[in-house]
XYZ file of C-alpha atoms in Angstrom:
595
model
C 0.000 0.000 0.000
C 2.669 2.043 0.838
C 4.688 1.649 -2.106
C 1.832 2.166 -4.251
C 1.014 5.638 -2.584
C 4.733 6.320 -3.337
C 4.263 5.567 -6.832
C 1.424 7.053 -7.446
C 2.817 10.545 -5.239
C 5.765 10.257 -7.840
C 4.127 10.066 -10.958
C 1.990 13.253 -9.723
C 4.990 15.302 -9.162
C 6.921 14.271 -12.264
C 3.131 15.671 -14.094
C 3.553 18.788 -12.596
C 7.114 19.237 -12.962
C 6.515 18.531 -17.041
C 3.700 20.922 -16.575
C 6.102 23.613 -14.757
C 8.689 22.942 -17.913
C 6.205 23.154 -20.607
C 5.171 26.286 -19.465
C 8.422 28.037 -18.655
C 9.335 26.633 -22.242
C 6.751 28.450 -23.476
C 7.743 31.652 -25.561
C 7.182 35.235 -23.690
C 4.997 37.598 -25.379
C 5.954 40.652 -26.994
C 4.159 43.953 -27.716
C 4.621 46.271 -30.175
C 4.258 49.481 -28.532
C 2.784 52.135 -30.702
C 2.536 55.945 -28.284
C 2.544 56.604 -24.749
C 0.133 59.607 -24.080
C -0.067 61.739 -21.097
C -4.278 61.405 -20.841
C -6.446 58.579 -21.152
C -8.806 60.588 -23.104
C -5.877 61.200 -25.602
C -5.142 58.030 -25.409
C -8.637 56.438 -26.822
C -9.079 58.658 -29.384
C -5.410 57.013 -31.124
C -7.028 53.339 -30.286
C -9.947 54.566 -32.229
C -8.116 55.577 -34.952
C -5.481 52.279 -35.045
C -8.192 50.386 -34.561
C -9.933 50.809 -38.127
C -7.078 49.189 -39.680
C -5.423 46.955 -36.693
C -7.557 44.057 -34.979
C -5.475 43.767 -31.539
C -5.176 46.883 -30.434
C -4.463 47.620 -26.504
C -4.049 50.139 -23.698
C -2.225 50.056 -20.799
C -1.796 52.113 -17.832
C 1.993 52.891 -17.562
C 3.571 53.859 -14.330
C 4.082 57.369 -13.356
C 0.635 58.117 -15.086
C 1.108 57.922 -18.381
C -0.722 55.963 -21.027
C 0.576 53.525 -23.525
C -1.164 52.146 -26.855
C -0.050 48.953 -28.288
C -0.610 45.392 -30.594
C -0.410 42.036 -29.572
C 0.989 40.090 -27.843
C 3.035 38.166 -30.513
C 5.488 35.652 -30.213
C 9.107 37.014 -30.311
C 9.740 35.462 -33.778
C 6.885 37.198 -35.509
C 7.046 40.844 -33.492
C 9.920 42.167 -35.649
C 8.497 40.743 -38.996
C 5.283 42.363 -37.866
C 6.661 45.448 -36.767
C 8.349 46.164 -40.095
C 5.428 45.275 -41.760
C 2.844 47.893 -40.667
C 6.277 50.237 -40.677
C 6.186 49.944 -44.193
C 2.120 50.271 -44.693
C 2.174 53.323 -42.967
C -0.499 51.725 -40.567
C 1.571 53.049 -37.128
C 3.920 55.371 -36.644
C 8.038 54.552 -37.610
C 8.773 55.015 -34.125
C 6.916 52.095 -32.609
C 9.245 49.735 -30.966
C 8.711 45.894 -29.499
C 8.349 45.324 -25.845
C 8.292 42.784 -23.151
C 5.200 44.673 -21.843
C 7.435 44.457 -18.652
C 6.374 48.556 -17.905
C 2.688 47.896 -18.426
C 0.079 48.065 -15.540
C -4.224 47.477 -15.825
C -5.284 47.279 -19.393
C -7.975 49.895 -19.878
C -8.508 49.278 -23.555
C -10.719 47.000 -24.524
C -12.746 47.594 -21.811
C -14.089 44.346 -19.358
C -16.788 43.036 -20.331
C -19.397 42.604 -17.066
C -20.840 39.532 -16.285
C -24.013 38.354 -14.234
C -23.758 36.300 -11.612
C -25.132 32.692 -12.183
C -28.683 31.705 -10.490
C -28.265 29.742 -6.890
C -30.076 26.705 -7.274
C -28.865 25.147 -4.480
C -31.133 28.224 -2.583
C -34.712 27.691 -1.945
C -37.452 30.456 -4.004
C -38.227 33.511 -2.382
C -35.073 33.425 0.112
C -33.061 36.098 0.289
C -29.369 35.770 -0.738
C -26.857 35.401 1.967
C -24.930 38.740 2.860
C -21.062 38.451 1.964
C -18.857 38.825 5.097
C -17.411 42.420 5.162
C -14.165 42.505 3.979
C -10.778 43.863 5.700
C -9.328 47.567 4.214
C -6.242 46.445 2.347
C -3.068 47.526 4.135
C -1.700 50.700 2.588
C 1.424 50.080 0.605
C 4.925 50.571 2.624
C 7.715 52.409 0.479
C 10.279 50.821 -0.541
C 13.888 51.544 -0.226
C 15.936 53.086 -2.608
C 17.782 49.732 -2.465
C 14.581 47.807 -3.264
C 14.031 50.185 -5.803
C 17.046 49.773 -8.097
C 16.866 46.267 -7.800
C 13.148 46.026 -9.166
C 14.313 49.099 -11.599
C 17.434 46.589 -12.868
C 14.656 43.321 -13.412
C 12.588 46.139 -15.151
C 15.276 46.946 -17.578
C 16.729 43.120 -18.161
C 13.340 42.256 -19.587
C 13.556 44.954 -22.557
C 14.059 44.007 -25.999
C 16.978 45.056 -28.419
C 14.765 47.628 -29.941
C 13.236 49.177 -26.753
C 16.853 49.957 -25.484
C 17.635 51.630 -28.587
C 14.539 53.495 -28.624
C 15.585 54.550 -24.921
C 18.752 55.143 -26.258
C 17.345 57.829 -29.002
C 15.172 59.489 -26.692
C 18.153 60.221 -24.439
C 19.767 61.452 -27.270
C 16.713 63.895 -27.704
C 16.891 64.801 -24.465
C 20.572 66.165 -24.912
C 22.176 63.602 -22.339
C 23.739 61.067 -24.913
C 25.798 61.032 -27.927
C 27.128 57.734 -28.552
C 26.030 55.320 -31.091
C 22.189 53.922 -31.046
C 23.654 50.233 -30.234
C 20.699 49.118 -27.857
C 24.299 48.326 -25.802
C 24.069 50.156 -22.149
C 27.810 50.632 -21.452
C 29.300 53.316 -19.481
C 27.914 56.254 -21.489
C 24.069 55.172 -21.669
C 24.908 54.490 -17.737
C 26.443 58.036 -17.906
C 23.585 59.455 -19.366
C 20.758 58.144 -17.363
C 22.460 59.051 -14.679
C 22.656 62.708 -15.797
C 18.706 62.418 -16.586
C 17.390 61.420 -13.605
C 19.935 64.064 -11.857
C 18.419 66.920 -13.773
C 14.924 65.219 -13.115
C 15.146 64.988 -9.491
C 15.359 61.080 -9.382
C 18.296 59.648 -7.282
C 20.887 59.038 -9.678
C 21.400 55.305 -9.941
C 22.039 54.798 -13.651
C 19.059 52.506 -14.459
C 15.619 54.110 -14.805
C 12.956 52.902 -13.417
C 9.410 51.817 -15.285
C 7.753 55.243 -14.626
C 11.054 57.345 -15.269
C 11.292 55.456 -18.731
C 8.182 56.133 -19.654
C 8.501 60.043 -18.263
C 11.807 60.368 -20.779
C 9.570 58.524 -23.671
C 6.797 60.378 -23.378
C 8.941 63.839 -23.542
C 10.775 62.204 -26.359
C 7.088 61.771 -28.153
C 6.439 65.393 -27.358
C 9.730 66.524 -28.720
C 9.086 64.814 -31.916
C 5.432 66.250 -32.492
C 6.915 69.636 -31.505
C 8.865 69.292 -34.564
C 6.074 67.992 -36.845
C 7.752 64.867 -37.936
C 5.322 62.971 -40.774
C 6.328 59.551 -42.719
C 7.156 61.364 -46.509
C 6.722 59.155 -49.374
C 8.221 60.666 -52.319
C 7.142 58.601 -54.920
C 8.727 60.742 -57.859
C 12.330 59.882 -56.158
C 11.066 57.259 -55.071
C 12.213 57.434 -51.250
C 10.278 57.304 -47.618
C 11.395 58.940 -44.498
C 10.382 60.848 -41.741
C 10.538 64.684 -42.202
C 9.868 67.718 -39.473
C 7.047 69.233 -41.434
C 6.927 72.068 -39.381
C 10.072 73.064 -40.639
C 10.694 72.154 -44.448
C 8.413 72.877 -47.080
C 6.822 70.514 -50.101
C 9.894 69.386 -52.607
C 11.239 70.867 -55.362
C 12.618 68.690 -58.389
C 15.936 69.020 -60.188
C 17.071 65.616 -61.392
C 19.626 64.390 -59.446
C 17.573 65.963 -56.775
C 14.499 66.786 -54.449
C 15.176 69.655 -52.490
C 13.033 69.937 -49.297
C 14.477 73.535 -48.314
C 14.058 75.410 -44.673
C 10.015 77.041 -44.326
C 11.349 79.951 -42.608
C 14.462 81.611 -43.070
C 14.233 83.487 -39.641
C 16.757 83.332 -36.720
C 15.490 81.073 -34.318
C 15.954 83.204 -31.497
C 16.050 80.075 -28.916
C 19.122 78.838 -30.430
C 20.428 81.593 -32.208
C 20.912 79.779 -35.514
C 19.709 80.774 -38.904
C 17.326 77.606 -40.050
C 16.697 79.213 -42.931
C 19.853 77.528 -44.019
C 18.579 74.227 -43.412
C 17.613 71.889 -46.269
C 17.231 68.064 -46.803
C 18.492 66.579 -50.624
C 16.565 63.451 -51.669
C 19.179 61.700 -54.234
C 17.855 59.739 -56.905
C 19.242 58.794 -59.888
C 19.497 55.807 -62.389
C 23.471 54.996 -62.556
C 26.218 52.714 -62.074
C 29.799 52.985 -60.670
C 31.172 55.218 -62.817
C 27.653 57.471 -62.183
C 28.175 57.602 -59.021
C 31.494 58.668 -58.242
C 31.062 61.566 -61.435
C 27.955 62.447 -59.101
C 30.849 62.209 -55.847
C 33.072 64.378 -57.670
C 30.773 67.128 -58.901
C 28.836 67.533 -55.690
C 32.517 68.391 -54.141
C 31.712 71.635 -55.665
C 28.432 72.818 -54.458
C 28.082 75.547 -51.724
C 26.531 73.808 -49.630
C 29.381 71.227 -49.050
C 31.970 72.898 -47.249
C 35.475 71.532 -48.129
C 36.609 70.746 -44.387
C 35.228 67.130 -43.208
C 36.128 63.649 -43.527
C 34.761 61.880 -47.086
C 34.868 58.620 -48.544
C 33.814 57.357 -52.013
C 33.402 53.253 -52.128
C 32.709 50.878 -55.070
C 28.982 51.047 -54.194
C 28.946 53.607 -51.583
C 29.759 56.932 -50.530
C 29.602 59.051 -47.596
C 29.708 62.985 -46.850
C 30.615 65.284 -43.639
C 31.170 69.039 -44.545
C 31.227 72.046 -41.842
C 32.629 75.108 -41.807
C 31.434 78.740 -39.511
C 28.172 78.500 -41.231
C 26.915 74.988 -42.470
C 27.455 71.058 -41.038
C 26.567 69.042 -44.241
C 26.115 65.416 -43.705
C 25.175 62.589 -46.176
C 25.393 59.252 -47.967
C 24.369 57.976 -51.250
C 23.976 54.015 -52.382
C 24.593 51.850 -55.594
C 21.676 48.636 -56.019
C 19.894 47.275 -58.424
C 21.315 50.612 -60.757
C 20.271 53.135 -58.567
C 21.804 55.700 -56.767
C 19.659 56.463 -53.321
C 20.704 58.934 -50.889
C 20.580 62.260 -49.344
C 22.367 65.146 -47.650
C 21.336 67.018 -44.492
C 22.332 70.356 -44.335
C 22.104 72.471 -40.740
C 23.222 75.842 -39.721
C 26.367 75.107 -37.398
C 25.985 75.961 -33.712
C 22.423 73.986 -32.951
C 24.837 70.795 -32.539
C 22.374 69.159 -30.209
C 18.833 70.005 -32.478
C 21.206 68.895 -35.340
C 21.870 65.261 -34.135
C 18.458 65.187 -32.968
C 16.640 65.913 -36.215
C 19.138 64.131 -38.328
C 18.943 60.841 -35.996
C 15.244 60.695 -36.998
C 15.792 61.637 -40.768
C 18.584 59.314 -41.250
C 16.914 56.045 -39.301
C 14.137 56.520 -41.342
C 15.332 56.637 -44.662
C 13.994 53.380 -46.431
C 14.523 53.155 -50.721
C 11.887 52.798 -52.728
C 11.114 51.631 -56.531
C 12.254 54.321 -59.442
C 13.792 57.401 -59.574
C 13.992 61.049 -60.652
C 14.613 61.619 -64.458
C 17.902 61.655 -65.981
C 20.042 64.643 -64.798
C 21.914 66.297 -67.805
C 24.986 67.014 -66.300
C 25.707 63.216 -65.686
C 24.235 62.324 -68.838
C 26.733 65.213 -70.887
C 29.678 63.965 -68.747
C 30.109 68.002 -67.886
C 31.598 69.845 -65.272
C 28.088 72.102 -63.528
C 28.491 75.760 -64.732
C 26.567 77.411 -62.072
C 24.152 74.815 -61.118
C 23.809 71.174 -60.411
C 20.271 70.468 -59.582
C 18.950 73.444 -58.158
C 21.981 73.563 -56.235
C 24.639 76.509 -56.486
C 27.923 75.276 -57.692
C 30.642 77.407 -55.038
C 32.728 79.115 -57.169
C 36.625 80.368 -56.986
C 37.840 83.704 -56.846
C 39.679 83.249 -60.756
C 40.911 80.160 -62.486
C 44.012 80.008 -64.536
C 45.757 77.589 -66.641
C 49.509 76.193 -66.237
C 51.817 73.504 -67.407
C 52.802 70.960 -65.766
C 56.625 70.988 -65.374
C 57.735 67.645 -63.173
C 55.930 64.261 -62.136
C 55.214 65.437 -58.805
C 53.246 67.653 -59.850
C 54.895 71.423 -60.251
C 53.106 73.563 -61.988
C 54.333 76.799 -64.398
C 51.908 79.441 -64.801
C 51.473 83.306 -65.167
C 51.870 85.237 -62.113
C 48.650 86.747 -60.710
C 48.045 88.530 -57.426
C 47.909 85.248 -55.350
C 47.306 87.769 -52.077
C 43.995 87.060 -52.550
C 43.467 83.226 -52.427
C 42.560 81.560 -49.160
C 43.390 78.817 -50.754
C 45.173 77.507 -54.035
C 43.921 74.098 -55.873
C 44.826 71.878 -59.058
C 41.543 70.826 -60.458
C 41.453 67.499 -58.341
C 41.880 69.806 -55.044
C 44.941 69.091 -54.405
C 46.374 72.510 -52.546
C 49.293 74.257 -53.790
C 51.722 76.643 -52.318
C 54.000 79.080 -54.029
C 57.816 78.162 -54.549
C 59.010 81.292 -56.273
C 57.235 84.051 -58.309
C 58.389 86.929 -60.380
C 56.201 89.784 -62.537
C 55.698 87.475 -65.123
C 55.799 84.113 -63.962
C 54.763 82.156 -60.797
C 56.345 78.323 -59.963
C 53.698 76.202 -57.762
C 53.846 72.979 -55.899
C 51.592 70.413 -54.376
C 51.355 70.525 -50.734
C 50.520 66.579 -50.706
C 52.059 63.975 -52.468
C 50.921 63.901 -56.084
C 51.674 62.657 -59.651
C 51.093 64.504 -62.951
C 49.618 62.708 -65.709
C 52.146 64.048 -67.884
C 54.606 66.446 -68.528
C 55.261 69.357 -71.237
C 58.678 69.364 -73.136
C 60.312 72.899 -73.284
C 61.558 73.843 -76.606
C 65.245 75.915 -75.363
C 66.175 77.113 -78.605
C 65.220 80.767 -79.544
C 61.841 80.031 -81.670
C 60.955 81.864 -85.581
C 58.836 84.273 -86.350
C 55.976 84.090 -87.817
C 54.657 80.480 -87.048
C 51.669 78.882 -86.438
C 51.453 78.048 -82.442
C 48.687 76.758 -80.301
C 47.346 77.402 -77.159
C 46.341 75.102 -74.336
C 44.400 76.137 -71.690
C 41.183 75.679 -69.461
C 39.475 78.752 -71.424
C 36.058 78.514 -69.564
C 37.386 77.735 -66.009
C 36.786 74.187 -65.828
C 33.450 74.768 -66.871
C 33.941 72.000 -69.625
C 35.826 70.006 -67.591
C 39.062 69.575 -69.943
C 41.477 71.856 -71.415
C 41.007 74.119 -75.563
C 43.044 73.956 -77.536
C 43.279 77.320 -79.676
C 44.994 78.399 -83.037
C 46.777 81.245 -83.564
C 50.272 82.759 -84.855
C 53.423 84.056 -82.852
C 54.028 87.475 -84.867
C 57.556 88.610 -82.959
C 59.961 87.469 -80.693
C 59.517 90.564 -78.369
C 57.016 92.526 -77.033
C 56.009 96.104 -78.413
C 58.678 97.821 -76.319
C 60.948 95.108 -77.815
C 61.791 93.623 -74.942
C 63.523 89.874 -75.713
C 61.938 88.121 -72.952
C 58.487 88.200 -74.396
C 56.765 87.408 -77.408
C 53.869 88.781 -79.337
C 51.039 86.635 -80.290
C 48.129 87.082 -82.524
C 45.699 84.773 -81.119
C 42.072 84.862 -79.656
C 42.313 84.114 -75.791
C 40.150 83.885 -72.772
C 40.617 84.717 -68.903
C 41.147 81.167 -68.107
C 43.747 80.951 -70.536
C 46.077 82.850 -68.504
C 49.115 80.492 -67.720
C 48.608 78.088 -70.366
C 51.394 76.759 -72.368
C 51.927 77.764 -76.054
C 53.182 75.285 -78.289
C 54.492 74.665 -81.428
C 53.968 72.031 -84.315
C 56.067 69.474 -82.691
C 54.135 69.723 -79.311
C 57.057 71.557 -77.707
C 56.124 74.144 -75.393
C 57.871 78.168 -76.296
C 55.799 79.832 -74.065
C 53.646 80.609 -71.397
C 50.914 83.058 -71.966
C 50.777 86.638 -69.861
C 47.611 88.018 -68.980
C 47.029 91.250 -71.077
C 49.287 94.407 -70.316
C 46.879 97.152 -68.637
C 44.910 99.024 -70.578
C 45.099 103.136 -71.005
C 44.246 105.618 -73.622
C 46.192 103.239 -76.117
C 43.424 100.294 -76.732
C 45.205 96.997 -78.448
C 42.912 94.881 -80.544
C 41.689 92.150 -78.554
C 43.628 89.458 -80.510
C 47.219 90.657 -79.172
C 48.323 88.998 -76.322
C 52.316 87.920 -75.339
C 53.772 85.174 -73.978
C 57.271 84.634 -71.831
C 59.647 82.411 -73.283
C 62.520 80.091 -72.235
C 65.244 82.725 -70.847
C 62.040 84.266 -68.876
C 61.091 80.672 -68.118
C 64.514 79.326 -66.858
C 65.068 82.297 -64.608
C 62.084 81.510 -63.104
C 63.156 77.701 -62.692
C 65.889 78.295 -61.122
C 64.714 80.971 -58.226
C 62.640 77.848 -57.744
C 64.829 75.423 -57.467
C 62.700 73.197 -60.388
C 64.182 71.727 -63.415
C 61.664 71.388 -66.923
C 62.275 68.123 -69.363
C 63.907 69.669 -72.492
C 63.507 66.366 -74.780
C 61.534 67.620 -77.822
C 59.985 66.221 -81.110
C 60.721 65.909 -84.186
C 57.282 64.961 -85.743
C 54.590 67.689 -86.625
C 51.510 67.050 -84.709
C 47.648 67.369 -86.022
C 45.376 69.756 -83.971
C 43.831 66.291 -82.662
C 47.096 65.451 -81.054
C 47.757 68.545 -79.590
C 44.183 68.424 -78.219
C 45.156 65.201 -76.259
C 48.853 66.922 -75.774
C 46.921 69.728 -73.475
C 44.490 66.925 -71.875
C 47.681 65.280 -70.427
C 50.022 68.706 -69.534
C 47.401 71.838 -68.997
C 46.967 72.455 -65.583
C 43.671 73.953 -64.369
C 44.640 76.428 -60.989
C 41.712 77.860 -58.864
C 41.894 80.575 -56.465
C 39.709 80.125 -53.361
C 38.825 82.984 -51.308
């Protein structure tokens, strides 16, 4: 009898202990979490609205008095597949987030339904039911140590999910207490900066929030965000969705390579004292390939809204943009699939640092790619260097741009001298900065500041060259505006100037300011000269076509104040204008001036 008891006792508690396992087996449910709002009024009227498109929608009572909206419960598998599912339907806002539900208190949405007590048969007709004893006042709740306190804070915060730290994370960020990366990872700085929260919130400062405190830094994160007017975009003509402050940009214009969502209001912002007038977000869209995009890399290096200090990098597929200076902090990224280029850049006026990070946090997280793209933008479809414009966009341009020769395979250049006073900044037409090694009236030596390598090098005829001949000029005539160097025709008339001075020549030959500096060569593709810009003008008026040139004594003087040495190994074999075209692709400099 006693061993059958046993038995029987056994086999009971191994059922329950299955039970036990099956059911801590089982998977915990998880929430997407839609809004927390700070009224339960508030509250409903978002349920109502959710609810016309969503089937499981819930409310919660959050501690601290707030009031969270929600879906679910789903297992942890499906939550994230569901989450970016009504993400991309537009059915709840992007800034839901999954949760253990670990902060929720009484569900007040959908509200209990009542139910009548079943009939006592077991009570005779006409009896009165019995009176319920009257029950004891529940004890009023003790509070608990600080102690207690972070402990049950600490099993608050191991229960949240991946994407509810991060979305803590963000809103701390908002809050101007963080400013590390959005990892979901609570190192030192997210310990730092909850710390500094609840410090400047009047909590004790333990470095793990508690329920309520999270939900009192969510909610003002929720508040921050419809301050700003955030809305999901979906530009279908660029073909791009992402979250936008409405309240501050206005409705897109279209320039193919570009949507240009510029600034509302081009008043100071007197809280912050920063111009966000200046402020503009560039949707990028464009069909392309490699090539594409790093021509599209390469010519937005020029606009004026790209300031040329900040760290850059072009990829195979890829490429990625940080630009500040006194006024602007540019930041942006463009992408290669499927053959097309997606992207944008966020421009900000500099000095609202923390707004800055806030706003572009939000734009940037957002940003999802969609199907097609903005027509085809002529200036990638010409293969052109942008005049003025590229898109809509102002192209920055130089003080004055010259042409030169180069003169050794590290990159020397030999130009005309100019009043180089002026220039902030010196560049070859690749940005590489240059520096001066020696100058004289005529002439001016430069020299890469960085390592670099010229594509080729021009060949100095030494001999004293014949009058009249038939030279050519090289030179970027338009500025770089066509993006390679002229070549024009045109006749050396005397081997001195008017005065008759032997160091320069006199040309007849039709020339433009950013000719200035350009080599002149002759039939063999030697270079005699360098052209001068034109000799001031008084009451004597030239005709346009005379211009001079210095050649090789004036040259070599100015070679060796420098310390430079030219290659002197010349042709023998007349050249077509064709080849003397591709002569000045390989040894015409193009030099800008940069205020």
């Amino acid at each position: 009898m006693r061993s059958s008891l046993f038995y029987s006792l056994m086999a009971l508690m191994l059922t329950w202990a299955q039970a036990a396992l099956a059911q801590s087996s089982l998977p915990r449910q998880v929430w997407i979490q839609l809004e927390t709002r700070l009224n339960l009024e508030a509250s409903l009227d978002s349920i109502e609205i959710y609810a016309r498109d969503l089937d499981n929608v819930n409310g919660f009572e959050i501690n601290g008095g707030w009031f969270g909206v929600a879906i679910g419960p789903y297992d942890p598998e499906q939550a994230d597949a569901a989450l970016q599912k009504f993400r991309a339907e537009g059915v709840i806002p992007r800034t839901s987030f999954t949760t253990t539900g670990a902060s929720f208190g009484a569900r007040f949405y959908p509200p209990a339904v009542a139910t009548q007590p079943a009939p006592d048969t077991d009570r005779a007709p006409n009896t009165a039911p019995q009176t319920a004893p009257p029950t004891e006042e529940p004890a009023a709740e003790q509070p608990i140590s600080p102690a207690e306190q972070l402990e049950q804070a600490k099993a608050s915060e191991s229960a949240m999910t991946e994407a509810e730290k991060k979305y803590l994370q963000r809103a701390l960020a908002w809050a101007g207490f963080y400013e590390s990366a959005i990892d979901g990872l609570y190192g030192s700085g997210t310990r730092a900066a909850m710390k500094s929260w609840q410090y400047a919130n009047g909590y004790i400062a333990t470095g793990v929030l508690t329920a309520a405190q999270r939900a009192e830094l969510i909610a003002d994160y929720q508040f921050l965000l419809a301050g700003l007017g955030f809305e999901d975009v979906v530009d279908a003509q660029a073909g791009i969705a992402l979250r936008l402050p409405s309240a501050l940009f206005a409705p897109a214009s279209y320039d193919p390579p570009f949507a240009t969502y510029a600034a509302t209001d081009t008043d100071t912002d007197t809280d912050t004292d920063t111009d966000t007038g200046l402020a503009q977000v560039i949707l990028i869209s464009q069909r392309g390939d490699r090539d594409r995009l790093a021509a599209l890399y390469e010519v937005m290096q020029t606009l004026s809204i790209l300031p040329e200090t900040g760290p850059r990098n072009l990829a195979k597929s890829s490429f990625t943009i940080e630009a500040y200076d006194d006024r602007l902090h540019t930041t942006g990224f463009a992408t290669l699939q499927g053959g097309e280029i997606k992207g944008l850049i966020f421009v900000w006026p500099r000095g609202d640092t923390a707004r800055r990070a806030r706003v572009e946090e939000e734009i940037f997280t957002s940003f999802t790619s969609l199907s097609g793209t903005l027509g085809e933008a002529p200036i990638l479809s010409a293969g052109l260097t942008p005049q003025e414009s590229l898109g809509g966009l102002t192209v920055r341009q130089p003080s004055f741009s010259q042409s030169g020769v180069f003169i050794s395979r590290e990159g020397h250049v030999l130009t005309a001298a100019q009043d180089f006073s002026e220039c902030g900044k010196l560049q070859l037409q690749d940005g590489l900065p240059l520096s001066i090694a020696a100058q004289n009236a005529e002439l001016a030596v430069l020299v890469p500041t960085q390592d670099a390598a010229a594509p080729s090098i021009g060949q100095f005829e030494t001999r004293r060259p014949y009058a009249p001949q038939y030279v050519a000029l090289g030179g970027y005539s338009y500025g770089g505006k066509l993006g390679a160097p002229s070549i024009t025709m045109g006749q050396l008339q005397a081997l001195t100037d008017l005065t008759g001075r032997a160091g320069v020549s006199r040309l007849e030959i039709d020339s433009l300011p950013g000719d200035i500096g350009g080599p002149i060569y002759d039939h063999y593709g030697s270079v005699i000269g360098i052209l001068l810009p034109p000799p001031p003008q008084g009451s004597r008026q030239l005709p346009a076509n005379v211009q001079f040139m210095a050649n090789w004594p004036l040259i070599s003087e100015t070679l060796i104040a420098a310390n430079a040495a030219a290659s002197t190994e010349t042709e023998t074999i007349k050249l077509e204008p064709v080849d003397l075209a591709n002569l000045a692709q390989e040894t015409v400099a193009l030099i800008s001036c940069w205020p």
